[in-house]
Short mmCIF file of C-alpha atoms in Angstrom, two decimals:
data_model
loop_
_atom_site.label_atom_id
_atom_site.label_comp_id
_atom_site.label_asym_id
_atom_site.label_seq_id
_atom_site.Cartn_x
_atom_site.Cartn_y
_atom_site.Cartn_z
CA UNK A 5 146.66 102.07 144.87
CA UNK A 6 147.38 103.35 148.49
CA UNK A 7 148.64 107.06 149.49
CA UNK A 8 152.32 107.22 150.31
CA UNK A 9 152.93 107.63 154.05
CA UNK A 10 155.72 109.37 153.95
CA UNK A 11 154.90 113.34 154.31
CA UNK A 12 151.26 112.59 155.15
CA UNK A 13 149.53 114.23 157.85
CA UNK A 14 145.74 114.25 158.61
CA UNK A 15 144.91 117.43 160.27
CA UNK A 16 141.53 116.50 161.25
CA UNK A 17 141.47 113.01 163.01
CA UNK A 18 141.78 113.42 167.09
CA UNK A 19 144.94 112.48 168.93
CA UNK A 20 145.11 111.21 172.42
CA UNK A 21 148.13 112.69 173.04
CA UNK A 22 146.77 116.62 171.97
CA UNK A 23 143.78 115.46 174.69
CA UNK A 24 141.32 113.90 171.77
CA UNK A 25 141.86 117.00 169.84
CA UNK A 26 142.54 117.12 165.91
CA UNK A 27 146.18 118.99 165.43
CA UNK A 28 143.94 121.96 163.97
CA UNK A 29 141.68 122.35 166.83
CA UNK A 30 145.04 121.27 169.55
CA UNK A 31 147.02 124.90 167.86
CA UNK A 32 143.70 126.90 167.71
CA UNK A 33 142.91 126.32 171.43
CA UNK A 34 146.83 126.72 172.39
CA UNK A 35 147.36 129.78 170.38
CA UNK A 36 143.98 131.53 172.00
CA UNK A 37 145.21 130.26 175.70
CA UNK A 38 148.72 132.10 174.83
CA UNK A 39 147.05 135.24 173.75
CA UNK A 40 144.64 135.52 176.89
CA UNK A 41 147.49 134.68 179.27
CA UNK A 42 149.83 137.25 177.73
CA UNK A 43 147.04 139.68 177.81
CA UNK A 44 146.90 139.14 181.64
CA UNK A 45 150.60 138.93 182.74
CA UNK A 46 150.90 143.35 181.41
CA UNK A 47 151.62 144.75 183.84
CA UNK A 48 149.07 148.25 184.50
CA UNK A 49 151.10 150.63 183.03
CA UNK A 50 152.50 148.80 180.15
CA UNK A 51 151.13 149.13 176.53
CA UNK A 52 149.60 146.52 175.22
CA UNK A 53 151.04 144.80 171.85
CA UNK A 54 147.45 144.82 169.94
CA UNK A 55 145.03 147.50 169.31
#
């Protein structure tokens, strides 16, 4: 018996397209790229959003 395609994802094999990441790795490397680049575009005097 085989597993149904449809609604099947495999989180951990790499894809070529996410740079030979797996889709878990691809979102944990974007999401800490958008935090350090929103960290560095506040401006001096403005508050920042975490504590």
């Amino acid at each position: 018996m085989t597993a149904p395609t449809d609604g099947f994802f495999n989180s951990r094999r790499i894809q070529k397209r996410l740079g030979y990441l797996s889709p878990v790795e691809f979102e944990k490397k974007h999401y800490t790229e958008q935090a350090t680049t929103e960290r560095a575009n506040l401006k001096p005097g403005q508050p920042s959003l975490t504590n």
